[in-house]
Amino acid sequence: MSKTDTVSPLRQRMIEDMAARKLNPHTQRSHISSCKRFAAWLKRSPDTATADEVRRFQLHLVESGASIGNRNRIMTGVRFLFRVTLRRHDLAAEIWHLKEPQKLPPVLSPEEVKRVLTMATSLKARAMLTLAYGCGLRAGEVVRLRACDIDSDQMIIRIVQSKGRKDRNVMLPPEILELLRQWWKKRPTKRDAGVAREHRWLFPGRIDRHPTTARQFGRLFKEAAKAAGLRKVVALHSLRHSFATHLLEDGKDIRLIQALFETDTYCPPTTNRGTDPLSVSSSMRRDGAHPQAIRVSRDRSGRHSSARRNGRLYPRLDDARVGRAI
């Protein structure tokens, strides 16, 4: 774990161990960074560490003011080094994780969402923010959308290999489809050379054949939130929480929300049900249907019935999320 550009045999072995287990590139970088920090504190190679030094390093992280989440992330990387690469299970056993406090995520009201979408700085920003809220997508899911992921025949959006390496389908309201078509006509095409039309990024970035980054998307949200005059401390992910909360308050089944969000335990807080998250019984989680097994009914016009009912939910969609925001 030297600080030079030369990769040490220990680091190379750890990289190979992570690659063999197909860890996400972000996870690999995080583990390497964590072990480098441990080596910098130890002032020698981590393979010479003792159990007492592992204990004192964890104490050092707490005393240095590292957050619980960051501290746990660092020790996860160090534990991988000891448990997998070095096969030092005695040192891995010295690592413990701290329980993070459970906090309710901030949720925007429909009126606040309307102001954010109205104050979006560009058509691109408006389309991205509308997808994040109107379909409950994560930032990384929005920026990685390709043209082939938008299915206007079945009115669904296909999310490919998202968190947990899972695919899922989410509903595509007609209003969002119309907004996406407006954006596609004005979308810059100078970086599409050599890329088939169906494989082009929906939101291309500043680098050839690369999409807009999640960090750039976050800046667009911050600009819109500031222009909207929001007093809450919110992040881009708050749109996803708000989408789920508004669906729940509108009477949608919690199991349908869990399926749309591809999570068995997600349970958004609501403003009219106290300060604690809603409890979901173990039987409901156990019997939860897979997203692909859920058939969202359609009305005679061919629209998803959920989208039709969400006309009430969408000052949010019909008049706020898209209609008046365009």
CSV table of C-alpha atoms in Angstrom, one decimal:
chain,number,residue,atom,x,y,z
A,1,MET,CA,0.0,0.0,0.0
A,2,SER,CA,2.8,2.4,-0.8
A,3,LYS,CA,2.1,6.0,-1.8
A,4,THR,CA,4.2,5.7,-5.0
A,5,ASP,CA,2.7,5.0,-8.4
A,6,THR,CA,4.0,1.5,-8.3
A,7,VAL,CA,1.3,-1.0,-7.3
A,8,SER,CA,2.6,-3.2,-4.5
A,9,PRO,CA,2.1,-7.0,-4.6
A,10,LEU,CA,-0.3,-6.7,-1.7
A,11,ARG,CA,-2.5,-4.1,-3.4
A,12,GLN,CA,-2.4,-6.1,-6.7
A,13,ARG,CA,-3.5,-9.2,-4.9
A,14,MET,CA,-6.4,-7.3,-3.2
A,15,ILE,CA,-7.4,-5.8,-6.6
A,16,GLU,CA,-7.5,-9.3,-8.1
A,17,ASP,CA,-9.6,-10.6,-5.2
A,18,MET,CA,-12.1,-7.9,-5.6
A,19,ALA,CA,-12.2,-8.4,-9.4
A,20,ALA,CA,-12.7,-12.1,-9.0
A,21,ARG,CA,-15.8,-11.4,-6.8
A,22,LYS,CA,-17.0,-8.8,-9.4
A,23,LEU,CA,-17.2,-6.0,-6.8
A,24,ASN,CA,-18.6,-2.7,-8.2
A,25,PRO,CA,-15.8,-0.4,-9.3
A,26,HIS,CA,-16.9,2.2,-6.8
A,27,THR,CA,-16.6,-0.4,-4.1
A,28,GLN,CA,-13.2,-1.4,-5.2
A,29,ARG,CA,-12.0,2.2,-5.1
A,30,SER,CA,-13.5,2.6,-1.7
A,31,HIS,CA,-11.8,-0.5,-0.3
A,32,ILE,CA,-8.4,0.5,-1.7
A,33,SER,CA,-8.8,4.1,-0.3
A,34,SER,CA,-9.7,2.6,3.1
A,35,CYS,CA,-6.6,0.4,3.2
A,36,LYS,CA,-4.4,3.2,2.1
A,37,ARG,CA,-5.7,5.3,5.0
A,38,PHE,CA,-5.0,2.4,7.4
A,39,ALA,CA,-1.5,2.0,6.0
A,40,ALA,CA,-0.8,5.8,6.3
A,41,TRP,CA,-1.9,5.7,10.0
A,42,LEU,CA,0.1,2.5,10.6
A,43,LYS,CA,3.2,3.8,8.7
A,44,ARG,CA,4.0,0.4,7.3
A,45,SER,CA,2.4,-2.4,5.3
A,46,PRO,CA,-1.0,-3.5,6.7
A,47,ASP,CA,0.0,-7.2,6.5
A,48,THR,CA,2.2,-6.5,9.6
A,49,ALA,CA,-0.6,-5.1,11.7
A,50,THR,CA,-1.5,-6.5,15.1
A,51,ALA,CA,-4.8,-6.9,16.8
A,52,ASP,CA,-4.1,-4.1,19.1
A,53,GLU,CA,-3.3,-1.8,16.2
A,54,VAL,CA,-6.5,-2.6,14.5
A,55,ARG,CA,-8.4,-1.7,17.7
A,56,ARG,CA,-6.5,1.5,18.1
A,57,PHE,CA,-7.1,2.5,14.5
A,58,GLN,CA,-10.9,2.2,15.1
A,59,LEU,CA,-10.5,4.4,18.2
A,60,HIS,CA,-8.5,6.9,16.1
A,61,LEU,CA,-11.4,7.1,13.5
A,62,VAL,CA,-13.9,7.9,16.3
A,63,GLU,CA,-11.6,10.5,18.0
A,64,SER,CA,-10.8,12.2,14.6
A,65,GLY,CA,-14.5,13.0,14.1
A,66,ALA,CA,-15.3,10.6,11.3
A,67,SER,CA,-19.1,10.0,10.9
A,68,ILE,CA,-20.4,6.5,11.8
A,69,GLY,CA,-21.2,5.8,8.1
A,70,ASN,CA,-17.7,6.8,7.0
A,71,ARG,CA,-16.1,4.9,9.8
A,72,ASN,CA,-18.0,1.8,8.9
A,73,ARG,CA,-17.1,2.2,5.2
A,74,ILE,CA,-13.4,2.4,6.0
A,75,MET,CA,-13.4,-0.6,8.3
A,76,THR,CA,-15.4,-2.6,5.7
A,77,GLY,CA,-12.5,-2.2,3.3
A,78,VAL,CA,-9.9,-3.1,5.9
A,79,ARG,CA,-11.9,-6.2,6.9
A,80,PHE,CA,-12.0,-7.3,3.3
A,81,LEU,CA,-8.2,-7.0,3.2
A,82,PHE,CA,-7.8,-9.1,6.4
A,83,ARG,CA,-10.5,-11.7,5.7
A,84,VAL,CA,-10.1,-12.3,2.0
A,85,THR,CA,-6.7,-11.2,0.8
A,86,LEU,CA,-4.5,-11.9,3.9
A,87,ARG,CA,-6.7,-14.7,5.3
A,88,ARG,CA,-6.2,-13.2,8.8
A,89,HIS,CA,-9.5,-14.0,10.3
A,90,ASP,CA,-8.1,-13.2,13.8
A,91,LEU,CA,-7.6,-9.6,12.8
A,92,ALA,CA,-10.9,-9.4,10.9
A,93,ALA,CA,-12.6,-10.5,14.1
A,94,GLU,CA,-11.3,-7.4,15.8
A,95,ILE,CA,-13.3,-5.1,13.5
A,96,TRP,CA,-16.8,-4.1,14.7
A,97,HIS,CA,-19.4,-1.9,13.1
A,98,LEU,CA,-21.3,0.8,14.8
A,99,LYS,CA,-25.0,1.0,14.5
A,100,GLU,CA,-26.1,4.1,12.6
A,101,PRO,CA,-29.0,6.2,14.1
A,102,GLN,CA,-32.3,5.8,12.2
A,103,LYS,CA,-33.4,9.1,10.8
A,104,LEU,CA,-36.5,10.0,8.9
A,105,PRO,CA,-35.6,11.4,5.4
A,106,PRO,CA,-36.8,14.9,4.5
A,107,VAL,CA,-39.9,14.8,2.3
A,108,LEU,CA,-41.1,17.6,0.1
A,109,SER,CA,-44.8,18.6,-0.1
A,110,PRO,CA,-46.5,18.6,-3.6
A,111,GLU,CA,-46.4,22.4,-3.6
A,112,GLU,CA,-42.6,22.3,-3.0
A,113,VAL,CA,-42.1,19.7,-5.7
A,114,LYS,CA,-44.0,21.9,-8.0
A,115,ARG,CA,-41.8,24.9,-7.3
A,116,VAL,CA,-38.6,22.9,-7.8
A,117,LEU,CA,-39.7,21.6,-11.2
A,118,THR,CA,-41.0,25.0,-12.3
A,119,MET,CA,-37.6,26.6,-11.4
A,120,ALA,CA,-35.5,24.0,-13.2
A,121,THR,CA,-32.8,25.9,-15.2
A,122,SER,CA,-33.2,24.1,-18.5
A,123,LEU,CA,-35.4,21.6,-20.3
A,124,LYS,CA,-32.7,18.9,-19.6
A,125,ALA,CA,-32.9,19.7,-15.9
A,126,ARG,CA,-36.6,19.6,-15.9
A,127,ALA,CA,-36.8,16.3,-17.7
A,128,MET,CA,-34.2,14.7,-15.3
A,129,LEU,CA,-35.9,16.0,-12.2
A,130,THR,CA,-39.3,15.0,-13.4
A,131,LEU,CA,-38.1,11.4,-14.0
A,132,ALA,CA,-36.5,11.3,-10.5
A,133,TYR,CA,-39.8,12.3,-8.9
A,134,GLY,CA,-42.5,11.1,-11.3
A,135,CYS,CA,-41.0,7.6,-11.6
A,136,GLY,CA,-39.2,7.4,-8.2
A,137,LEU,CA,-35.8,6.9,-9.8
A,138,ARG,CA,-32.4,7.2,-8.1
A,139,ALA,CA,-29.9,9.7,-9.5
A,140,GLY,CA,-27.7,7.0,-11.0
A,141,GLU,CA,-30.7,5.4,-12.7
A,142,VAL,CA,-31.8,8.7,-14.3
A,143,VAL,CA,-28.4,9.5,-15.8
A,144,ARG,CA,-27.8,6.0,-17.1
A,145,LEU,CA,-31.0,5.8,-19.1
A,146,ARG,CA,-30.6,5.1,-22.8
A,147,ALA,CA,-33.1,5.6,-25.6
A,148,CYS,CA,-33.9,1.8,-25.7
A,149,ASP,CA,-34.9,1.9,-22.1
A,150,ILE,CA,-38.0,4.0,-22.9
A,151,ASP,CA,-40.9,1.7,-24.0
A,152,SER,CA,-43.7,3.9,-25.3
A,153,ASP,CA,-45.8,0.9,-26.4
A,154,GLN,CA,-46.1,-0.6,-23.0
A,155,MET,CA,-45.6,2.8,-21.2
A,156,ILE,CA,-42.8,1.6,-19.0
A,157,ILE,CA,-39.2,2.5,-18.3
A,158,ARG,CA,-36.7,-0.3,-18.1
A,159,ILE,CA,-34.1,0.2,-15.3
A,160,VAL,CA,-31.0,-2.0,-16.2
A,161,GLN,CA,-28.7,-3.4,-13.5
A,162,SER,CA,-29.3,-0.8,-10.8
A,163,LYS,CA,-28.6,-1.1,-7.1
A,164,GLY,CA,-28.0,-4.7,-6.2
A,165,ARG,CA,-27.4,-5.6,-9.9
A,166,LYS,CA,-31.2,-5.8,-10.4
A,167,ASP,CA,-33.4,-4.9,-13.4
A,168,ARG,CA,-36.9,-3.6,-12.9
A,169,ASN,CA,-39.6,-1.8,-14.8
A,170,VAL,CA,-41.3,1.4,-13.7
A,171,MET,CA,-44.4,3.0,-15.0
A,172,LEU,CA,-44.1,5.8,-17.6
A,173,PRO,CA,-46.9,8.4,-17.3
A,174,PRO,CA,-48.0,10.0,-20.7
A,175,GLU,CA,-47.0,13.4,-19.4
A,176,ILE,CA,-43.4,12.4,-18.8
A,177,LEU,CA,-43.2,10.6,-22.2
A,178,GLU,CA,-44.3,13.9,-23.8
A,179,LEU,CA,-41.6,15.8,-21.9
A,180,LEU,CA,-39.0,13.3,-22.9
A,181,ARG,CA,-40.0,13.6,-26.5
A,182,GLN,CA,-39.6,17.4,-26.3
A,183,TRP,CA,-36.1,16.9,-24.8
A,184,TRP,CA,-35.1,14.4,-27.4
A,185,LYS,CA,-35.7,16.9,-30.2
A,186,LYS,CA,-33.4,19.4,-28.5
A,187,ARG,CA,-30.9,17.0,-27.1
A,188,PRO,CA,-27.3,17.7,-28.3
A,189,THR,CA,-26.1,15.1,-30.8
A,190,LYS,CA,-22.4,16.1,-31.3
A,191,ARG,CA,-21.2,13.3,-29.0
A,192,ASP,CA,-23.3,10.5,-30.7
A,193,ALA,CA,-20.9,9.7,-33.5
A,194,GLY,CA,-20.6,6.0,-34.0
A,195,VAL,CA,-23.3,5.1,-31.5
A,196,ALA,CA,-26.5,3.4,-32.6
A,197,ARG,CA,-29.6,5.5,-32.0
A,198,GLU,CA,-31.2,3.0,-29.5
A,199,HIS,CA,-28.0,2.9,-27.5
A,200,ARG,CA,-27.5,6.7,-27.1
A,201,TRP,CA,-27.6,8.2,-23.7
A,202,LEU,CA,-30.8,10.0,-22.9
A,203,PHE,CA,-28.8,12.7,-21.1
A,204,PRO,CA,-25.3,12.8,-22.6
A,205,GLY,CA,-22.4,14.3,-20.6
A,206,ARG,CA,-19.4,16.4,-21.4
A,207,ILE,CA,-17.3,13.5,-22.4
A,208,ASP,CA,-17.8,11.5,-25.6
A,209,ARG,CA,-19.9,8.4,-25.1
A,210,HIS,CA,-20.4,9.1,-21.4
A,211,PRO,CA,-23.7,10.2,-19.7
A,212,THR,CA,-24.2,13.1,-17.4
A,213,THR,CA,-22.8,12.2,-14.0
A,214,ALA,CA,-24.8,11.9,-10.8
A,215,ARG,CA,-22.8,14.7,-9.3
A,216,GLN,CA,-23.8,17.1,-12.2
A,217,PHE,CA,-27.4,16.0,-11.7
A,218,GLY,CA,-27.2,16.8,-8.0
A,219,ARG,CA,-26.0,20.3,-8.9
A,220,LEU,CA,-29.0,20.8,-11.2
A,221,PHE,CA,-31.3,19.9,-8.3
A,222,LYS,CA,-29.5,22.2,-5.9
A,223,GLU,CA,-29.8,25.1,-8.3
A,224,ALA,CA,-33.6,24.4,-8.8
A,225,ALA,CA,-34.1,24.0,-5.0
A,226,LYS,CA,-32.3,27.3,-4.3
A,227,ALA,CA,-34.3,29.1,-6.9
A,228,ALA,CA,-37.5,27.6,-5.5
A,229,GLY,CA,-36.7,29.1,-2.1
A,230,LEU,CA,-36.8,25.8,-0.2
A,231,ARG,CA,-36.0,26.2,3.5
A,232,LYS,CA,-35.5,22.5,4.1
A,233,VAL,CA,-32.2,20.8,3.8
A,234,VAL,CA,-32.9,18.3,1.1
A,235,ALA,CA,-30.9,16.3,-1.4
A,236,LEU,CA,-31.7,14.9,-4.8
A,237,HIS,CA,-32.7,11.6,-3.3
A,238,SER,CA,-35.5,13.4,-1.4
A,239,LEU,CA,-37.5,13.4,-4.6
A,240,ARG,CA,-37.6,9.6,-4.5
A,241,HIS,CA,-38.7,9.6,-0.9
A,242,SER,CA,-41.4,12.2,-1.7
A,243,PHE,CA,-42.7,10.1,-4.6
A,244,ALA,CA,-43.1,7.1,-2.4
A,245,THR,CA,-44.7,9.1,0.4
A,246,HIS,CA,-47.2,10.8,-1.9
A,247,LEU,CA,-48.2,7.4,-3.4
A,248,LEU,CA,-48.7,6.0,0.1
A,249,GLU,CA,-50.8,9.0,1.2
A,250,ASP,CA,-52.8,8.7,-1.9
A,251,GLY,CA,-53.9,5.2,-0.8
A,252,LYS,CA,-51.6,3.0,-2.9
A,253,ASP,CA,-50.8,-0.4,-1.6
A,254,ILE,CA,-47.5,-0.5,0.3
A,255,ARG,CA,-46.6,-3.8,-1.5
A,256,LEU,CA,-46.9,-2.1,-4.9
A,257,ILE,CA,-44.7,0.8,-3.7
A,258,GLN,CA,-42.1,-1.8,-2.5
A,259,ALA,CA,-42.2,-3.5,-5.9
A,260,LEU,CA,-41.8,-0.3,-7.8
A,261,PHE,CA,-38.8,0.6,-5.7
A,262,GLU,CA,-37.4,-2.9,-5.9
A,263,THR,CA,-37.0,-3.2,-2.1
A,264,ASP,CA,-38.8,-5.4,0.4
A,265,THR,CA,-38.4,-3.2,3.4
A,266,TYR,CA,-38.8,0.3,2.0
A,267,CYS,CA,-41.5,2.1,3.9
A,268,PRO,CA,-41.7,5.9,3.5
A,269,PRO,CA,-42.7,8.2,6.3
A,270,THR,CA,-46.0,10.1,6.0
A,271,THR,CA,-46.8,13.5,7.5
A,272,ASN,CA,-50.2,12.3,8.9
A,273,ARG,CA,-49.1,9.1,10.6
A,274,GLY,CA,-46.8,10.4,13.3
A,275,THR,CA,-43.1,10.7,13.4
A,276,ASP,CA,-42.2,7.0,13.2
A,277,PRO,CA,-41.8,5.1,9.9
A,278,LEU,CA,-44.8,2.9,9.1
A,279,SER,CA,-44.2,-0.7,10.2
A,280,VAL,CA,-44.5,-3.5,7.6
A,281,SER,CA,-45.4,-6.9,8.9
A,282,SER,CA,-43.0,-9.8,8.2
A,283,SER,CA,-45.8,-11.7,6.5
A,284,MET,CA,-46.4,-8.7,4.1
A,285,ARG,CA,-42.6,-8.6,3.3
A,286,ARG,CA,-42.5,-12.4,2.9
A,287,ASP,CA,-45.5,-12.4,0.5
A,288,GLY,CA,-44.5,-9.4,-1.4
A,289,ALA,CA,-44.8,-9.9,-5.2
A,290,HIS,CA,-41.9,-9.5,-7.5
A,291,PRO,CA,-42.1,-6.4,-9.7
A,292,GLN,CA,-42.3,-8.4,-12.9
A,293,ALA,CA,-45.4,-10.2,-11.5
A,294,ILE,CA,-47.4,-7.1,-10.8
A,295,ARG,CA,-49.7,-6.1,-13.6
A,296,VAL,CA,-50.8,-2.5,-13.5
A,297,SER,CA,-54.3,-2.4,-14.9
A,298,ARG,CA,-55.1,-0.1,-17.8
A,299,ASP,CA,-58.2,1.9,-18.7
A,300,ARG,CA,-60.0,2.0,-22.0
A,301,SER,CA,-57.6,4.6,-23.4
A,302,GLY,CA,-54.7,2.3,-22.8
A,303,ARG,CA,-53.2,4.4,-20.0
A,304,HIS,CA,-52.0,2.7,-16.8
A,305,SER,CA,-54.8,3.0,-14.2
A,306,SER,CA,-52.1,4.1,-11.7
A,307,ALA,CA,-51.2,7.0,-14.0
A,308,ARG,CA,-54.9,7.8,-14.3
A,309,ARG,CA,-55.5,7.8,-10.5
A,310,ASN,CA,-52.3,9.7,-10.0
A,311,GLY,CA,-53.9,12.7,-11.7
A,312,ARG,CA,-55.0,13.5,-8.2
A,313,LEU,CA,-51.5,12.8,-6.9
A,314,TYR,CA,-49.9,14.9,-9.6
A,315,PRO,CA,-50.0,18.5,-8.9
A,316,ARG,CA,-47.2,16.4,-8.8
A,317,LEU,CA,-47.7,15.2,-12.3
A,318,ASP,CA,-50.5,16.6,-14.4
A,319,ASP,CA,-50.3,20.3,-13.5
A,320,ALA,CA,-47.2,20.6,-11.4
A,321,ARG,CA,-44.7,17.9,-12.1
A,322,VAL,CA,-44.9,18.4,-15.9
A,323,GLY,CA,-47.9,20.3,-17.2
A,324,ARG,CA,-47.2,23.8,-15.8
A,325,ALA,CA,-43.5,23.1,-15.4
A,326,ILE,CA,-42.9,22.9,-19.2
